[in-house]
């Protein structure tokens, strides 16, 4: 019986497609349920991913039905094999390509973007616009208590006033990962996050400059909680608000690593 | 025996196919695991690449799936005669209809390709399809809303829509001169006559829905490989090419436009959100370049141009990249010079 299936191209094709579709559905579905999807896309698209996961499942079932039907009809009319010649030349390379996301997703331990990705991007220190004027919620920051403001809120605050003095003396408590490059002094680093509006393809790094005597001891990519006070300082030849740290605590990477605009 | 020989002529032997597939999977899996578990810079870069690739793929694949299912539904439920009745043949009208079709057929740049291919199969005139393909990713309600949210009612929003429609209309009109067999990839668009040739009796609607899903699934397999290879190229670019030095080059009315258009092509960001990304360039780039980014990016980027290869001949894909490139460049530079 198995032999008979294996020599019939249609049965093999339908079987492989069924398997790949069901696996894709399972893959997308588990990305959402395991929370890994938050490393990839903005949370407002999670439902879409879930729906797509179910959709692939349904598509897989439609193939499975054909696959079952095929074996019955094979016996019935073997004379004309009417696989509609669509140029669906399903090659093994083609299937391999469609399975690549599964291999990469399941075999590579998933990790959000980190310092490596910061290094070839333009960092926004609050000098470029980060929130649109027209976007809803543009003024919400004012209502957030200082202790609960995240990096993006602080940058928005700095940008709105355009003056580092405006933040001076305020207390901040923020979470981010450690980033540094040649511009940073030995006692400086950046507590950084990525903003993602759709998927990580549009990720843009934002960060606050932190001063901390033992700054050099913190490894790059380490997630930290920084508590301190803003002072006006000079970074890279520019007058900027600098967060002078009072305590720095190593933390776990938050389940939602990115900030959303 | 003769039947088997005939099948082997058309396809590789199924056992060889399965052997190669499994071998390939094992080899690739091994390779990926080795690189992923290493230490040092290469592994860090690979990690970044994988995350960005997964991001683009997970974001885009629901839209490709939706496009494929719509395509399957068209294949099964839309008949050729009614399509011919509703779509104008007159070239100017045809190209205009094509560039505005997105408002009734909201698909983004991933979903638009299988839908266009299917509509061609149903005998859609060339100019309508080309104009639809180029315009639909922008000219639809979702993108209108997201552009409005980012830029408000103003020159960027108006410029984006007006130029997109004009360029799609113009390129579509140009294709009035071409014949389908000069443009479409052989085999990509086979008339459906033979597929329904042996329809003995009309199937019940439920059966036809299942059939539509399978046809959609076939479309998905045809298109997904282009999406995946395109996303991998885009992710490689994003990992390797330093955006900051690229952006540092950008000033002047022409160079800034070119730069942001190249960036739009390389980044392959979905058209529904590229407006928010463009927002971050406003302070350092010319207004024309922002419009160039928002007009050219949705029409053509790495992943969509690879998907075009599944529908059109190579030479035509080149035209479909170069014509919008040239036209959006001109439009954007004009904006810089006159506004």
Coordinates of C-alpha atoms in Angstrom, one line a residue, chain B:
Chain B
X1 CA 4.1 0.8 -16.0
X2 CA 3.6 3.1 -18.9
X3 CA 1.6 5.5 -16.7
X4 CA 4.3 5.6 -14.2
X5 CA 6.8 6.4 -16.9
X6 CA 4.6 9.2 -18.1
X7 CA 4.4 10.6 -14.6
X8 CA 8.1 10.4 -14.1
X9 CA 8.6 12.3 -17.3
X10 CA 6.5 15.2 -15.9
X11 CA 7.8 15.1 -12.3
X12 CA 10.8 13.7 -10.6
X13 CA 10.1 10.3 -9.0
X14 CA 8.2 10.8 -5.7
X15 CA 10.7 8.8 -3.7
X16 CA 13.6 10.9 -5.0
X17 CA 11.7 14.0 -4.2
X18 CA 11.0 12.9 -0.6
X19 CA 14.6 11.7 -0.2
X20 CA 16.0 15.1 -1.3
X21 CA 13.5 17.0 0.7
X22 CA 14.3 15.2 3.9
X23 CA 18.1 15.3 3.2
X24 CA 17.8 19.1 2.6
X25 CA 15.9 19.6 5.8
X26 CA 18.4 17.7 7.9
X27 CA 21.4 19.5 6.4
X28 CA 19.9 22.9 6.7
X29 CA 18.7 22.2 10.2
X30 CA 22.2 21.1 11.2
X31 CA 23.8 24.2 9.7
X32 CA 21.3 26.5 11.4
X33 CA 21.7 24.9 14.7
X34 CA 25.5 25.1 14.5
X35 CA 25.5 28.8 13.7
X36 CA 22.8 29.6 16.2
X37 CA 24.7 28.0 19.1
X38 CA 28.0 29.6 18.5
X39 CA 29.5 32.6 20.3
X40 CA 30.7 35.9 19.0
X41 CA 29.9 38.4 16.3
X42 CA 28.7 36.0 13.6
X43 CA 26.2 34.4 15.8
X44 CA 25.0 37.8 17.1
X45 CA 24.5 39.0 13.5
X46 CA 22.7 35.8 12.6
X47 CA 20.4 36.2 15.6
X48 CA 19.6 39.7 14.5
X49 CA 19.0 38.5 10.9
X50 CA 16.7 35.7 12.2
X51 CA 14.6 38.1 14.3
X52 CA 14.2 40.6 11.5
X53 CA 13.3 37.9 9.0
X54 CA 10.8 36.3 11.4
X55 CA 9.3 39.8 12.0
X56 CA 8.8 40.5 8.3
X57 CA 7.5 37.0 7.7
X58 CA 5.1 36.8 10.6
X59 CA 3.8 40.2 9.7
X60 CA 3.4 39.6 6.0
X61 CA 2.3 36.0 5.9
X62 CA -1.3 36.6 7.1
X63 CA -1.7 39.1 4.2
X64 CA -0.3 36.7 1.7
X65 CA -2.7 34.0 3.0
X66 CA -5.6 36.3 2.8
X67 CA -4.6 37.3 -0.8
X68 CA -4.3 33.6 -1.7
X69 CA -7.7 32.7 -0.3
X70 CA -9.3 35.6 -2.1
X71 CA -7.6 34.4 -5.3
X72 CA -9.0 30.9 -4.7
X73 CA -12.5 32.3 -4.2
X74 CA -12.1 34.3 -7.4
X75 CA -11.0 31.2 -9.2
X76 CA -14.0 29.2 -8.2
X77 CA -16.8 31.7 -7.9
X78 CA -16.1 34.5 -10.4
X79 CA -16.8 33.7 -14.0
X80 CA -15.0 35.1 -16.9
X81 CA -18.0 36.6 -18.6
X82 CA -19.1 38.7 -15.7
X83 CA -15.6 40.0 -15.2
X84 CA -15.4 41.0 -18.8
X85 CA -18.7 42.8 -18.5
X86 CA -17.7 44.9 -15.6
X87 CA -14.1 45.9 -16.6
X88 CA -13.8 48.5 -19.2
X89 CA -11.7 47.8 -22.3
X90 CA -11.1 51.4 -23.3
X91 CA -7.4 51.9 -22.3
X92 CA -7.6 55.2 -20.3
X93 CA -10.7 54.1 -18.4
X94 CA -9.1 50.7 -17.8
X95 CA -5.9 52.0 -16.3
X96 CA -7.9 54.5 -14.2
X97 CA -10.2 51.7 -12.9
X98 CA -7.2 49.6 -12.1
X99 CA -5.5 52.3 -10.1
X100 CA -8.6 52.9 -8.0
X101 CA -9.6 49.3 -7.6
X102 CA -7.8 49.1 -4.2
X103 CA -10.6 51.0 -2.6
X104 CA -13.0 48.2 -3.2
X105 CA -10.4 45.4 -3.0
X106 CA -8.3 46.3 0.0
X107 CA -5.1 44.2 -0.2
X108 CA -1.6 45.2 0.7
X109 CA 1.6 44.6 -1.3
X110 CA 1.8 40.9 -0.3
X111 CA -1.8 40.0 -1.0
X112 CA -2.1 42.0 -4.2
X113 CA 0.2 39.7 -6.2
X114 CA -1.8 36.4 -6.1
X115 CA -5.1 38.3 -6.6
X116 CA -3.7 40.1 -9.7
X117 CA -2.4 36.8 -11.0
X118 CA -5.8 35.1 -10.6
X119 CA -7.6 38.1 -12.2
X120 CA -5.3 37.8 -15.2
X121 CA -6.3 34.1 -15.4
X122 CA -9.9 35.3 -15.6
X123 CA -9.0 37.5 -18.5
X124 CA -8.5 40.8 -16.8
X125 CA -7.0 43.3 -19.3
X126 CA -3.2 43.9 -18.8
X127 CA -3.4 47.7 -18.0
X128 CA -6.0 47.2 -15.3
X129 CA -4.0 44.6 -13.5
X130 CA -0.7 46.5 -13.7
X131 CA -2.3 49.7 -12.4
X132 CA -4.0 47.7 -9.6
X133 CA -0.8 45.9 -8.7
X134 CA 1.1 49.2 -8.3
X135 CA -1.6 51.3 -6.7
X136 CA -3.6 49.0 -4.5
X137 CA -0.9 48.8 -1.7
X138 CA -1.4 52.6 -1.2
X139 CA -4.8 53.4 -2.6
X140 CA -6.9 51.6 0.0
X141 CA -8.8 52.7 3.2
X142 CA -6.3 51.2 5.7
X143 CA -3.3 53.1 4.3
X144 CA -5.3 56.3 4.0
X145 CA -6.0 56.0 7.7
X146 CA -2.5 55.2 8.8
X147 CA -1.0 58.0 6.6
X148 CA -3.6 60.4 8.1
X149 CA -2.7 59.3 11.6
X150 CA 1.0 59.9 11.0
X151 CA 0.9 63.1 8.9
X152 CA -2.6 64.5 9.2
X153 CA -4.4 66.1 6.4
X154 CA -1.7 67.8 4.3
X155 CA 0.8 67.8 1.5
X156 CA 2.3 64.4 2.4
X157 CA -1.0 62.6 2.4
X158 CA -2.3 64.3 -0.8
X159 CA 1.1 63.9 -2.5
X160 CA 1.3 60.3 -1.6
X161 CA -2.1 59.4 -3.0
X162 CA -2.1 61.7 -6.1
X163 CA 1.4 60.6 -7.2
X164 CA 0.7 56.9 -6.6
X165 CA -2.5 57.0 -8.7
X166 CA -0.8 59.0 -11.4
X167 CA 2.2 56.7 -11.7
X168 CA 0.1 53.5 -11.5
X169 CA -2.2 55.0 -14.1
X170 CA 0.7 56.0 -16.4
X171 CA 2.5 52.6 -16.2
X172 CA -0.8 50.8 -16.6
X173 CA -1.6 52.8 -19.7
X174 CA 1.8 51.9 -21.2
X175 CA 0.9 48.3 -21.0
X176 CA -2.0 48.8 -23.3
X177 CA 0.5 48.4 -26.0
X178 CA 1.7 45.0 -24.9
X179 CA 0.2 41.5 -25.4
X180 CA -0.4 39.3 -22.4
X181 CA 1.9 36.6 -23.7
X182 CA 4.8 39.1 -23.9
X183 CA 4.3 40.1 -20.4
X184 CA 3.1 37.2 -18.3
X185 CA 5.3 34.3 -17.3
X186 CA 4.4 31.2 -19.2
X187 CA 2.6 28.8 -17.0
X188 CA 1.9 31.4 -14.3
X189 CA -1.4 32.2 -16.0
X190 CA -3.1 29.3 -17.6
X191 CA -6.7 29.8 -18.8
X192 CA -9.0 28.0 -16.5
X193 CA -11.0 26.3 -19.2
X194 CA -9.3 22.9 -18.8
X195 CA -9.6 23.0 -15.1
X196 CA -13.4 23.1 -15.2
X197 CA -13.5 21.0 -18.4
X198 CA -14.6 17.9 -16.6
X199 CA -17.1 19.4 -14.3
X200 CA -19.9 17.0 -14.7
X201 CA -22.5 18.7 -12.5
X202 CA -22.1 22.0 -10.6
X203 CA -20.8 21.1 -7.1
X204 CA -22.6 22.2 -4.0
X205 CA -21.5 25.5 -2.6
X206 CA -19.8 23.8 0.4
X207 CA -17.7 21.6 -1.9
X208 CA -16.8 24.6 -4.0
X209 CA -15.6 26.5 -0.9
X210 CA -13.3 23.6 0.0
X211 CA -12.1 23.7 -3.6
X212 CA -11.5 27.4 -3.4
X213 CA -9.3 26.8 -0.3
X214 CA -7.2 24.2 -2.0
X215 CA -6.7 26.5 -5.1
X216 CA -5.8 29.3 -2.6
X217 CA -3.3 26.9 -1.0
X218 CA -1.7 26.2 -4.3
X219 CA -1.4 29.9 -4.8
X220 CA 0.2 30.3 -1.4
X221 CA 2.8 27.7 -2.3
X222 CA 3.6 29.5 -5.5
X223 CA 4.0 32.9 -3.9
X224 CA 5.3 32.1 -0.5
X225 CA 8.8 31.1 -1.7
X226 CA 9.2 34.6 -3.3
X227 CA 8.0 36.2 -0.1
X228 CA 10.4 34.2 2.0
X229 CA 13.4 34.8 -0.2
X230 CA 12.5 38.5 -0.4
X231 CA 12.2 38.7 3.4
X232 CA 15.5 37.0 3.8
X233 CA 17.2 39.5 1.5
X234 CA 15.5 42.4 3.2
X235 CA 16.6 41.1 6.6
X236 CA 20.2 40.6 5.4
X237 CA 20.2 44.2 4.2
X238 CA 18.9 45.4 7.5
X239 CA 21.5 43.4 9.4
X240 CA 24.5 44.3 7.3
X241 CA 23.9 47.8 5.7
X242 CA 24.5 50.6 8.3
X243 CA 21.4 52.8 8.1
X244 CA 23.1 55.6 10.0
X245 CA 25.8 56.1 7.5
X246 CA 23.4 55.7 4.7
X247 CA 21.1 58.4 6.1
X248 CA 24.1 60.6 6.9
X249 CA 24.7 61.0 3.1
X250 CA 21.2 62.3 2.5
X251 CA 20.8 65.9 1.7
X252 CA 20.1 68.0 -1.3
X253 CA 16.9 67.8 -3.4
X254 CA 18.0 64.8 -5.5
X255 CA 20.3 62.8 -3.3
X256 CA 17.9 62.8 -0.4
X257 CA 15.1 61.5 -2.6
X258 CA 17.3 58.7 -4.1
X259 CA 18.5 57.7 -0.6
X260 CA 15.0 57.3 0.9
X261 CA 13.8 55.5 -2.2
X262 CA 16.7 53.0 -1.9
X263 CA 15.9 52.7 1.8
X264 CA 12.3 52.0 1.1
X265 CA 13.3 49.3 -1.4
X266 CA 15.7 47.7 1.0
X267 CA 13.6 47.9 4.2
X268 CA 10.5 46.3 2.6
X269 CA 8.3 47.7 5.3
X270 CA 4.5 47.0 4.9
X271 CA 2.6 49.8 3.3
X272 CA 0.1 50.0 6.1
X273 CA 2.7 51.4 8.6
X274 CA 5.5 52.9 6.5
X275 CA 4.0 56.3 7.2
X276 CA 5.0 56.0 10.9
X277 CA 8.5 55.1 9.9
X278 CA 8.7 58.0 7.5
X279 CA 7.8 60.3 10.4
X280 CA 11.2 59.7 11.9
X281 CA 12.9 61.0 8.8
X282 CA 10.9 64.3 8.6
X283 CA 13.4 66.4 10.6
X284 CA 16.5 65.3 8.6
X285 CA 15.1 64.9 5.1
X286 CA 13.5 67.0 2.4
X287 CA 9.7 66.8 1.9
X288 CA 10.1 65.4 -1.6
X289 CA 12.2 62.5 -0.3
X290 CA 9.4 61.6 2.3
X291 CA 6.9 61.5 -0.6
X292 CA 9.3 59.4 -2.7
X293 CA 9.6 57.0 0.2
X294 CA 5.9 56.7 0.7
X295 CA 5.1 56.4 -3.1
X296 CA 7.8 54.1 -4.3
X297 CA 8.2 51.8 -1.3
X298 CA 4.7 50.2 -1.5
X299 CA 4.9 49.8 -5.2
X300 CA 8.2 48.1 -5.3
X301 CA 10.5 46.7 -2.7
X302 CA 12.7 43.6 -2.4
X303 CA 9.9 41.2 -1.4
X304 CA 7.3 42.5 -3.8
X305 CA 9.6 42.5 -6.8
X306 CA 10.6 38.9 -6.0
X307 CA 6.9 38.1 -5.9
X308 CA 6.4 39.8 -9.3
X309 CA 8.7 37.1 -10.7
X310 CA 6.0 34.6 -10.1
X311 CA 3.6 36.4 -12.4
X312 CA 5.7 38.3 -15.0
X313 CA 8.6 37.7 -17.3
X314 CA 11.9 38.8 -16.0
X315 CA 12.2 41.7 -18.4
X316 CA 8.8 43.0 -17.4
X317 CA 9.7 42.8 -13.7
X318 CA 12.6 45.0 -14.5
X319 CA 10.3 47.5 -16.1
X320 CA 7.9 47.3 -13.2
X321 CA 10.8 48.3 -10.9
X322 CA 12.4 50.9 -13.1
X323 CA 9.4 52.8 -14.4
X324 CA 7.9 53.5 -10.9
X325 CA 11.4 54.3 -9.7
X326 CA 12.0 56.9 -12.5
X327 CA 8.5 58.4 -12.2
X328 CA 8.5 58.6 -8.4
X329 CA 12.0 60.1 -8.5
X330 CA 10.8 62.8 -10.9
X331 CA 7.6 63.5 -8.8
X332 CA 9.6 63.7 -5.6
X333 CA 12.3 66.0 -7.0
X334 CA 9.6 68.3 -8.5
X335 CA 8.1 68.5 -5.0
X336 CA 11.5 69.6 -3.6
X337 CA 12.1 72.1 -6.3
X338 CA 8.6 73.7 -6.4
X339 CA 7.4 73.6 -2.8

